[in-house]
Short mmCIF file of C-alpha atoms in Angstrom, two decimals:
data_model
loop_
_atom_site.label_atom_id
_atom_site.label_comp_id
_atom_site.label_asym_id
_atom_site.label_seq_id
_atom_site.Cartn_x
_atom_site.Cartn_y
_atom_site.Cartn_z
CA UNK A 1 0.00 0.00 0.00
CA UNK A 2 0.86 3.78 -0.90
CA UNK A 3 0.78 6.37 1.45
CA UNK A 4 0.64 10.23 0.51
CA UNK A 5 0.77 12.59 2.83
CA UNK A 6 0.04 16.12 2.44
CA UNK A 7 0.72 19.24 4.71
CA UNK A 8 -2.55 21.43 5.46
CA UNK A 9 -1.73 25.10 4.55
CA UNK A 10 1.89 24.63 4.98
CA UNK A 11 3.26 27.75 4.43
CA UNK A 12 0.76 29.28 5.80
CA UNK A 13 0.45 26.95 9.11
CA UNK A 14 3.65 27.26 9.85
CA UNK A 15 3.19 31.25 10.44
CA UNK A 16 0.41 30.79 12.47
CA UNK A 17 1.68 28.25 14.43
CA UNK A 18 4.97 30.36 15.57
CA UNK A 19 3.06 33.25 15.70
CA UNK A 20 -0.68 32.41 18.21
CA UNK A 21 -1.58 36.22 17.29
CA UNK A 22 -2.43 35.48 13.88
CA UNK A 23 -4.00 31.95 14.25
CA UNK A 24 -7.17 32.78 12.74
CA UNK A 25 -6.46 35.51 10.78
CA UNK A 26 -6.29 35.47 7.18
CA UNK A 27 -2.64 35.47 6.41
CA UNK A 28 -0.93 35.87 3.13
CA UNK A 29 2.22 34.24 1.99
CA UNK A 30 4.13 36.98 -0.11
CA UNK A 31 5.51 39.80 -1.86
CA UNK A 32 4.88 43.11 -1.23
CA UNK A 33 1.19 44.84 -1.57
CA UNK A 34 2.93 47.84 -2.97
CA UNK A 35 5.21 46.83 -5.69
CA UNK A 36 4.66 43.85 -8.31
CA UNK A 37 4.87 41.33 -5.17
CA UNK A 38 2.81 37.78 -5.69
CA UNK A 39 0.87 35.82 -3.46
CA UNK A 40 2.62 32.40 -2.77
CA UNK A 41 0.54 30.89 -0.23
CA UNK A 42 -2.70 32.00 1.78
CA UNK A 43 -4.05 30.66 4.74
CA UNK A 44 -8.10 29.23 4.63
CA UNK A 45 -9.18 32.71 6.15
CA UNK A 46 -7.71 34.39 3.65
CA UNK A 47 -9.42 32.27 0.41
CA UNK A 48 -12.67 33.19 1.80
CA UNK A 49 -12.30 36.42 -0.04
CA UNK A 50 -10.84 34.30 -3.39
CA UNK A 51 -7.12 35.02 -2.48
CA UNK A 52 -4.88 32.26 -4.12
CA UNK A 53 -1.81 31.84 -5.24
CA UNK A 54 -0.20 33.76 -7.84
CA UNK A 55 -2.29 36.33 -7.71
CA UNK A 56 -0.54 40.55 -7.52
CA UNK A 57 -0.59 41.10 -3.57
CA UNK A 58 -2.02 44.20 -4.46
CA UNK A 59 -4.92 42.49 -5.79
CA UNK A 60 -5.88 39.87 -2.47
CA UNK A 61 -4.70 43.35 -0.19
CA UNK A 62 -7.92 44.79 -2.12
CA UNK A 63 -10.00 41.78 -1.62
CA UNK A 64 -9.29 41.62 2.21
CA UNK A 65 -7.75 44.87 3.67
CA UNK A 66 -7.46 42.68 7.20
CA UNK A 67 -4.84 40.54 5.84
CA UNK A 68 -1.45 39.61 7.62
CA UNK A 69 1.14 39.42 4.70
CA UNK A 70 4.27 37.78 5.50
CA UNK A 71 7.86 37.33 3.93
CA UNK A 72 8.33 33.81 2.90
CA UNK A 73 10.94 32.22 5.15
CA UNK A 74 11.60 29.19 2.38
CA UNK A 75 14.51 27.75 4.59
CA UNK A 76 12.49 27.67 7.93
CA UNK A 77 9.61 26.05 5.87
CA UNK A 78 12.72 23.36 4.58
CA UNK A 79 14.11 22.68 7.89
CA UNK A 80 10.25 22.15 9.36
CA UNK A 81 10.23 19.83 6.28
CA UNK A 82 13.02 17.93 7.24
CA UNK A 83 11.42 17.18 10.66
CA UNK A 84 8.67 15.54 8.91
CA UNK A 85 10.48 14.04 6.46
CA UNK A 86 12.36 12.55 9.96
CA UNK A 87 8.71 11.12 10.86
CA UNK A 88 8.18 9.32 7.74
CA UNK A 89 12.00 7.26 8.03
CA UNK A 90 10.20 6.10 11.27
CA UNK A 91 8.10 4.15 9.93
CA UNK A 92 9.68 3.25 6.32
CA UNK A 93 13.10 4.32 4.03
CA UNK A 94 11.10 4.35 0.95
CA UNK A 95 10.05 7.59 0.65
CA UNK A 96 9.56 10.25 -2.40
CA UNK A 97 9.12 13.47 -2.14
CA UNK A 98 7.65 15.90 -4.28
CA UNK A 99 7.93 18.69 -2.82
CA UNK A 100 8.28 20.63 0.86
CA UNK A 101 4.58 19.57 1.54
CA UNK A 102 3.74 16.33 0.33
CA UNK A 103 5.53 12.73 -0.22
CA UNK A 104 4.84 9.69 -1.27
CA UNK A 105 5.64 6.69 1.42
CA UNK A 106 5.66 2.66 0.36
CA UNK A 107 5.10 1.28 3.16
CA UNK A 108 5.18 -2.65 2.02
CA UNK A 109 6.29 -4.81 4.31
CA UNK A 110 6.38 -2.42 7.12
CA UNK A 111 3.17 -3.89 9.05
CA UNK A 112 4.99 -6.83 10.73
CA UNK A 113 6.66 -3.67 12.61
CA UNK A 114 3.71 -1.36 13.44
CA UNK A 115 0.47 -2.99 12.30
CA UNK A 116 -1.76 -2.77 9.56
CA UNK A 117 -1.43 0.70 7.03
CA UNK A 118 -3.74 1.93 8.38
CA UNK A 119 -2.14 2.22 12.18
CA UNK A 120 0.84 3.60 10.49
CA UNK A 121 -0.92 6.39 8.93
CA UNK A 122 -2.72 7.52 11.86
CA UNK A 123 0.73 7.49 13.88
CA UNK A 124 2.21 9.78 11.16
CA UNK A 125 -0.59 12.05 11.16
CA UNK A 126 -0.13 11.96 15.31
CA UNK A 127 3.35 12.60 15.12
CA UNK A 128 3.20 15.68 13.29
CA UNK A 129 0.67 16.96 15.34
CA UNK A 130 2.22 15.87 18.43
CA UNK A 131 5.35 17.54 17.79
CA UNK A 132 5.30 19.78 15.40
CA UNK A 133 1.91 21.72 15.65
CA UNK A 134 1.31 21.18 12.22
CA UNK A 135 -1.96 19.16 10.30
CA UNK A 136 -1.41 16.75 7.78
CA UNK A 137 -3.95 14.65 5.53
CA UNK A 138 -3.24 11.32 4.83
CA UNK A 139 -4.52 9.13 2.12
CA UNK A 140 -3.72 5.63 1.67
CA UNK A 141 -4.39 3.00 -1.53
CA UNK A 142 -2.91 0.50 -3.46
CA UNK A 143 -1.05 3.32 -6.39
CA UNK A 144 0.17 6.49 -6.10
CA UNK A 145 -2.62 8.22 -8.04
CA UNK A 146 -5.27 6.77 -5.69
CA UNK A 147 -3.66 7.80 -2.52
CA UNK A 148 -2.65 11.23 -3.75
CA UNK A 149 -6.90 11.35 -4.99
CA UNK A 150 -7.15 9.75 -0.85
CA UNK A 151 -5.32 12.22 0.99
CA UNK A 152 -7.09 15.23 -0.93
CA UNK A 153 -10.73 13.68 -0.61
CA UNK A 154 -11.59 15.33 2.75
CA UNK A 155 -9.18 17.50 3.23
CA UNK A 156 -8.33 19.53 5.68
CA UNK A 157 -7.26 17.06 8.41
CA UNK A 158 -8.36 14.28 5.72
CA UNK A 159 -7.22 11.05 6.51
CA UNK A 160 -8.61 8.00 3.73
CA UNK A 161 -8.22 4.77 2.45
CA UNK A 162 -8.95 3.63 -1.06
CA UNK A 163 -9.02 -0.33 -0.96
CA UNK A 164 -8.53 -2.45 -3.96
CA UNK A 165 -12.10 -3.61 -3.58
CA UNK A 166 -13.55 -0.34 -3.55
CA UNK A 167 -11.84 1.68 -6.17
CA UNK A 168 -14.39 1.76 -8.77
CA UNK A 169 -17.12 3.02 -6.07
CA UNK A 170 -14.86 5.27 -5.46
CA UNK A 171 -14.02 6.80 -8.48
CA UNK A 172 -17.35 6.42 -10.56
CA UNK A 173 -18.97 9.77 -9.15
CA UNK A 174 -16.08 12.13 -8.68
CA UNK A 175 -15.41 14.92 -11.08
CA UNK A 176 -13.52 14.28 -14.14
CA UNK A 177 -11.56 16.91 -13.17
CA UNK A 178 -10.11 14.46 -9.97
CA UNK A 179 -7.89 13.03 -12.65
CA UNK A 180 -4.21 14.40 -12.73
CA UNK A 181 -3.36 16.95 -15.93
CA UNK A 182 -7.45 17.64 -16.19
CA UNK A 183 -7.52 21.59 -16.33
CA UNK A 184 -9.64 23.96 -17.14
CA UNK A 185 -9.03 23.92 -21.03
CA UNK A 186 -9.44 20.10 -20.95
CA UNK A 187 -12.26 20.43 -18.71
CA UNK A 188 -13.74 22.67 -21.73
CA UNK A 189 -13.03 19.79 -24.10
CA UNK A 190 -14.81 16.64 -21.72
CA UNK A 191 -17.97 18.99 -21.29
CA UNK A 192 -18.12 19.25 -25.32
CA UNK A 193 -18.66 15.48 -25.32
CA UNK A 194 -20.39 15.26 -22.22
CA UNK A 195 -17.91 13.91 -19.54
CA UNK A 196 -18.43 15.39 -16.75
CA UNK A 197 -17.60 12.51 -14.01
CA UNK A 198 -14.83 9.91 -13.82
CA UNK A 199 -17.63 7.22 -14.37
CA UNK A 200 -18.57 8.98 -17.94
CA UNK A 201 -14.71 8.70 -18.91
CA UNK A 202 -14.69 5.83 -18.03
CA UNK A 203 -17.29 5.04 -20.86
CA UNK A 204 -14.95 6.49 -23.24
CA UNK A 205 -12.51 4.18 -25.20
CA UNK A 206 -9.50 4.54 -25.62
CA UNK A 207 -8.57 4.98 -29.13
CA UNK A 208 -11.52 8.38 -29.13
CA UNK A 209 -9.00 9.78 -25.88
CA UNK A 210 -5.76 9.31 -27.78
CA UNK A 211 -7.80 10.79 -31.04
CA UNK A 212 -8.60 13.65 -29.09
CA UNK A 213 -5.72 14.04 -26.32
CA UNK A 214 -3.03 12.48 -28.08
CA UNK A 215 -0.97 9.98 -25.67
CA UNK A 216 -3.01 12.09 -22.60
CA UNK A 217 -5.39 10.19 -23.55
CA UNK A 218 -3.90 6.58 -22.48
CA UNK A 219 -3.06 8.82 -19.17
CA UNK A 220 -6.71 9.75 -18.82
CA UNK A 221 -8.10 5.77 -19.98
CA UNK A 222 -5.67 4.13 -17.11
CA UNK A 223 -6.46 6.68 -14.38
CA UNK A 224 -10.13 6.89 -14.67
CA UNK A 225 -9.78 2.93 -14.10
CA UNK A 226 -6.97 3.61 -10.99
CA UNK A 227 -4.35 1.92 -12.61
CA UNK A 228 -0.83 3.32 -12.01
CA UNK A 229 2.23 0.92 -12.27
CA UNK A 230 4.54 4.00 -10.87
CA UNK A 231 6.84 3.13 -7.84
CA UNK A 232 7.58 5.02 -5.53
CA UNK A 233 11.24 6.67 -6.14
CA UNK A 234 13.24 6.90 -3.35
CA UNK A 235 16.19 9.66 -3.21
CA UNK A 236 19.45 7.44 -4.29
CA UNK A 237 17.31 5.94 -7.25
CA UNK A 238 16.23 9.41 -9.05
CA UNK A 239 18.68 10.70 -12.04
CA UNK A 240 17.64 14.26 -11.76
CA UNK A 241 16.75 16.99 -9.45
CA UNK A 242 13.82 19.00 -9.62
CA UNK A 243 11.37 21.39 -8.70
CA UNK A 244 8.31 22.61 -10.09
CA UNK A 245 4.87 23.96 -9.60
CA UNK A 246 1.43 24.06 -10.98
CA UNK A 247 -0.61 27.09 -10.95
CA UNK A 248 -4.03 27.09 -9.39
CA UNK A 249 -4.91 29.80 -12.68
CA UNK A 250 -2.58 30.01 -15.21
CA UNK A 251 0.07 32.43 -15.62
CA UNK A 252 0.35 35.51 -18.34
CA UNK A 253 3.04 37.53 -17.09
CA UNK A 254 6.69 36.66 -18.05
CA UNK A 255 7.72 38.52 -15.19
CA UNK A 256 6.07 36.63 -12.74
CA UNK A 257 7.17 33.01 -13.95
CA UNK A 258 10.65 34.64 -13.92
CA UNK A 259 10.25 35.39 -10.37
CA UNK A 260 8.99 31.67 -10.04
CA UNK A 261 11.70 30.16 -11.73
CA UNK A 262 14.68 32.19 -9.62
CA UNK A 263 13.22 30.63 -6.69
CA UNK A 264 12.59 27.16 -8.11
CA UNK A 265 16.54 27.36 -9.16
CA UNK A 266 17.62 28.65 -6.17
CA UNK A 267 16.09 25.66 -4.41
CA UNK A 268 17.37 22.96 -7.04
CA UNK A 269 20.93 24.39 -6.57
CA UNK A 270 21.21 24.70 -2.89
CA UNK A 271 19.66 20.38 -2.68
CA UNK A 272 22.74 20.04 -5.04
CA UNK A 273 25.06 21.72 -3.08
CA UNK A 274 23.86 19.71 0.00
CA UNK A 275 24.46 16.45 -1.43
CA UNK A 276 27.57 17.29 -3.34
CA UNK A 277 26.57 17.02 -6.54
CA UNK A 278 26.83 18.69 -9.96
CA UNK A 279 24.81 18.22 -13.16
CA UNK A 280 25.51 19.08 -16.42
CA UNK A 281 22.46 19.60 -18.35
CA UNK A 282 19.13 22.03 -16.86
CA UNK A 283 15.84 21.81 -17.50
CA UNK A 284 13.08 24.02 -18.38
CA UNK A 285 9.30 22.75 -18.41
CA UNK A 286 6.25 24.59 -19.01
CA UNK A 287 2.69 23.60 -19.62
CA UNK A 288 0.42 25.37 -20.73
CA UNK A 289 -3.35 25.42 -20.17
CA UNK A 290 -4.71 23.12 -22.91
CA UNK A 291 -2.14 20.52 -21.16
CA UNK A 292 1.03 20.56 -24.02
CA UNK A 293 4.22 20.52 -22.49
CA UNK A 294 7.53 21.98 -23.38
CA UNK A 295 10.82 20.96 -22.11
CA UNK A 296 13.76 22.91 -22.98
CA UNK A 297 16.98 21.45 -22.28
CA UNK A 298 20.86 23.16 -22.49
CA UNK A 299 23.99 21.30 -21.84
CA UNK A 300 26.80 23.40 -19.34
CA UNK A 301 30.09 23.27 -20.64
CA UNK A 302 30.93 21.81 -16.56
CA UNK A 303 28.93 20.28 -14.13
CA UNK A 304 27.51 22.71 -11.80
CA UNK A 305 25.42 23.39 -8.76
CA UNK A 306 26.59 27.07 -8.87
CA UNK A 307 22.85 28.98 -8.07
CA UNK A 308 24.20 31.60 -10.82
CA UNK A 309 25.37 29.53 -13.71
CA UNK A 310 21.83 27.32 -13.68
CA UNK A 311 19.89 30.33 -13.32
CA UNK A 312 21.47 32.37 -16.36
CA UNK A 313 21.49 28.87 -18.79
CA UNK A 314 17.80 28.53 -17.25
CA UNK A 315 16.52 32.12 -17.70
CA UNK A 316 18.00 31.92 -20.97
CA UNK A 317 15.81 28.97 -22.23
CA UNK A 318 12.62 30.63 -20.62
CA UNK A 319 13.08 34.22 -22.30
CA UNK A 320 14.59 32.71 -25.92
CA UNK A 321 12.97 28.95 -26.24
CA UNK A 322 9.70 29.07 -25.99
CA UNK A 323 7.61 28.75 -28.59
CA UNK A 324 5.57 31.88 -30.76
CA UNK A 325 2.20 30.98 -28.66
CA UNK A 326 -0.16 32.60 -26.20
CA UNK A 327 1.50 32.58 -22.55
CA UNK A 328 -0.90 30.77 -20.50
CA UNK A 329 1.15 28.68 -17.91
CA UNK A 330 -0.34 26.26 -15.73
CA UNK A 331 2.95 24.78 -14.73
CA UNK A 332 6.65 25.68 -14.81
CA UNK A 333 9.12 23.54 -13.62
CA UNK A 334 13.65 23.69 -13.60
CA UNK A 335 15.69 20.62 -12.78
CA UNK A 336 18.96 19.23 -13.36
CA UNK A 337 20.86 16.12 -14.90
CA UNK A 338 23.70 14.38 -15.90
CA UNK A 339 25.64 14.45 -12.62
CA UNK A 340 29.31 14.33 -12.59
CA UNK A 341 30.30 10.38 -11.58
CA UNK A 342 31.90 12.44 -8.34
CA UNK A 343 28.96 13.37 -7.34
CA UNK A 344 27.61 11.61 -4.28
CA UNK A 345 24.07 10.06 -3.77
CA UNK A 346 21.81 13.21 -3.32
CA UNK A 347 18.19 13.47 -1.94
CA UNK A 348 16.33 13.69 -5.16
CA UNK A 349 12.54 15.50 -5.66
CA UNK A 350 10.84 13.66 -8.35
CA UNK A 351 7.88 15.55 -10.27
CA UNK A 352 4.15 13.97 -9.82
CA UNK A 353 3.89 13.16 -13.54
CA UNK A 354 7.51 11.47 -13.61
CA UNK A 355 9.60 12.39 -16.59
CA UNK A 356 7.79 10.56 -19.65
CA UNK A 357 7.83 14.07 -21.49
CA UNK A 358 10.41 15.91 -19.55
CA UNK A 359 13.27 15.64 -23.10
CA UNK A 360 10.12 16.41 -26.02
CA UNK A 361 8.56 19.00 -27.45
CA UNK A 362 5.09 18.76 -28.69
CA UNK A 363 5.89 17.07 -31.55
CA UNK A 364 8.23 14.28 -29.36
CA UNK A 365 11.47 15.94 -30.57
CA UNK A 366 14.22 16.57 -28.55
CA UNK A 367 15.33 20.48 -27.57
CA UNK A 368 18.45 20.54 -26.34
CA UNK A 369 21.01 23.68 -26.68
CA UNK A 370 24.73 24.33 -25.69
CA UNK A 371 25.54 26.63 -23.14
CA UNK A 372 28.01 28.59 -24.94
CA UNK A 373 26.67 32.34 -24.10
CA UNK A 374 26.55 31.13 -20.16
CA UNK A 375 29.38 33.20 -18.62
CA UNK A 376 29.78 32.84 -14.87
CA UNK A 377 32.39 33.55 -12.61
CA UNK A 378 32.88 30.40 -10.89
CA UNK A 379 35.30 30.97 -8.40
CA UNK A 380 33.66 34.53 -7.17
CA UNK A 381 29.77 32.84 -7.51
CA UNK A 382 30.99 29.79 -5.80
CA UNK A 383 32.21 31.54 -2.25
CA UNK A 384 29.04 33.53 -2.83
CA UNK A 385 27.37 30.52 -2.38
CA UNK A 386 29.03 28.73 0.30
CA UNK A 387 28.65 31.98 2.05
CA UNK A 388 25.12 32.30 1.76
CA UNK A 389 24.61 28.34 2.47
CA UNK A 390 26.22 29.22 5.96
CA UNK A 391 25.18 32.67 7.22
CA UNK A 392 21.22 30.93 5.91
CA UNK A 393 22.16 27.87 8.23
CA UNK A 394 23.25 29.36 11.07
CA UNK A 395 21.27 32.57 11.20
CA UNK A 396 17.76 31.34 9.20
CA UNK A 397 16.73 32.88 6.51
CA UNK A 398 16.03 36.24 7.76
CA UNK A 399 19.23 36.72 8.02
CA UNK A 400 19.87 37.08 3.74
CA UNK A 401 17.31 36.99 0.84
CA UNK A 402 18.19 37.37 -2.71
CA UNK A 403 16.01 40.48 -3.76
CA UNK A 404 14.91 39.40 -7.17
CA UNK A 405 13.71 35.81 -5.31
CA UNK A 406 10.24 34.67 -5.43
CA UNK A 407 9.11 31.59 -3.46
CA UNK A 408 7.60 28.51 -4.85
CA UNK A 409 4.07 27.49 -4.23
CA UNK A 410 2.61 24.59 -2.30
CA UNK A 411 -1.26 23.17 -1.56
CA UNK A 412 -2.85 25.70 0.36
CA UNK A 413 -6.11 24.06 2.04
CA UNK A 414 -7.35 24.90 5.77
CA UNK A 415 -6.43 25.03 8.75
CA UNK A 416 -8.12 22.75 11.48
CA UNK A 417 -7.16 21.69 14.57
CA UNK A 418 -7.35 17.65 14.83
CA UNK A 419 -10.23 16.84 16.68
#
């Protein structure tokens, strides 16, 4: 059996919890209300008034004038991540994150040591409320897709179990929009031939879904059925590093994925840097809101976890490779690859959908470009680094902030205390 677990309002939580004058409140994870500043995460008081993520600051200050906006603190959010990560090796090593919220847990074979899956999920959930303060959901089921659809089924403080027995109960009435990579332009296109449910998909064959989808249609066929062969990854197994995020409405404004992407970089460099390790060719990926996906790739003369040299060869690809198209961006994502065979095992964050498209364009062709116009220094960048690794890991994150950075988004769902 799969586990998923899933922080409630993680970002957001975590404010409240170190600071009991706000608990309550609607609180706003963010830039600035004055400048161009974004909204990464909002607590559930503040989506009341429609705040989400991405949005100007400006913009959710308008909506609800009460609102506490905070600073992102991005390495105190990491190091509370940690400590739950810590929770999970209690109970089993084979773990895969996907990002500072959520994992994936396989916990086969663990039940001779602390009962069925379902004990084990309920002591998880207790342990991070125990000792950290903090709410998780938990959703357990025999794939990854079905505990991920679990864990987000009655959310907040959700905790559910899909058994083989009852998946097709299950799944027949939800929304057809339940099933991973269903957005809003896709939604558009199952209401034209009257899908509205997973249990009308599931009418549809397969040949019409690749017709109309193209191979997201097999993706669609198999998940509206809960099949999912996918194992869970653990760290030392993964070839890349990554980040990446999906928008809850898409994105039009270049200057706001580049903020994005600085601080998905940022983040994929300094995991690098933690685990010694170096890669040699980065990753762009962006889909957009009809679902096609574009991965640009460019090859580094050198291996590199230098937060400078992957963010000019990956700001490069996002301002010069894109294709002549509309810019509506429902997910962006940066990793790295080819590590250097010096490079020591890292702890590796896999992406949900797994990297079947992560090397094509839409037409399954490769993209790759040499780095040749990426000049760094390497020497001066790399003491700026180790310098701003330290002073951020002895003094927090307060203590120095990159002002062009932007942090990364997470699932932003309510708050509740456990009953």
């Amino acid at each position: 059996m799969i586990l998923h677990v899933d922080m409630d309002a993680f970002y957001a939580s975590v404010e409240q919890r170190d600071q009991p004058e706000i608990q309550g409140k609607p609180v706003i994870v963010g830039g600035s209300a004055d400048g161009r500043g974004v909204v990464c995460a909002a607590s559930y008081e503040a989506r009341k008034f429609g705040i989400r993520s991405a949005m100007p600051t400006s913009e959710a200050f308008r909506r609800c004038p009460e609102a506490v906006i905070l600073k992102p603190r991005m390495d105190h959010y990491a190091a509370e991540s940690a400590k739950i990560r810590e929770i999970f090796l209690r109970y089993t090593p084979t773990i895969e994150p996907l990002s500072l919220d959520e994992a994936f847990l396989d916990a086969t074979g663990c039940e001779a040591l602390f009962g069925s899956i379902e004990k084990i999920g309920r002591s998880i959930k207790h342990d991070i409320w125990t000792e950290l303060n903090l709410v998780a959901s938990v959703g357990m089921a025999p794939n990854k897709f079905l505990a991920k659809l679990a864990s987000d089924l009655e959310k907040p403080n959700g905790f559910t179990i899909i058994p083989a027995d009852r998946i097709d109960e299950i799944l027949t009435p939800l929304s057809v929009t339940r099933i991973w990579g269903v957005g809003k332009a896709t939604r558009k296109i199952f209401d034209t031939i009257g899908v509205s449910t997973i249990g009308d998909l599931r009418q549809i064959s397969e040949q019409y879904l690749q017709q109309t989808f193209g191979k997201s249609g097999t993706h669609f066929y198999r998940l509206a059925r809960g099949i999912d062969d996918r194992p869970v990854v653990v760290d030392r197994q993964a070839k890349s590093v990554s980040h990446e995020h999906t928008f809850e409405a898409d994105v039009t404004d270049m200057d706001v994925l580049r903020a994005w992407l600085r601080e998905l970089t940022e983040q994929v460099a300094r995991r690098l840097r933690n685990h010694e390790r170096r890669g040699k060719t980065i990753h762009l990926k962006v889909r957009y809101s009809n679902f096609d996906t574009i991965t640009r790739s460019i090859s580094l003369k050198e291996p590199s976890n230098n937060t400078t040299t992957l963010w000019e060869a990956v700001s490069k690809l996002l301002e010069n490779k894109l294709p002549p198209r509309p810019l509506e961006v429902r997910l962006l994502g940066m990793g790295v690859s080819k590590f250097s065979s010096k490079s020591k095992t890292s702890a590796i964050q896999k992406t949900l959908f797994g990297d079947d498209d992560s090397n094509h364009n839409e037409d399954g062709t490769a993209d790759q470009t040499q780095a040749d116009q990426i000049h760094v220094d390497q020497d001066r960048s790399q003491k700026l680094d180790s310098v701003t690794d330290a002073i951020r890991d002895r003094f927090g994150t307060k203590s120095l902030k990159n002002a062009s950075t932007f942090q990364h988004d997470a699932n932003h769902k309510a708050l509740p205390r456990p009953e």
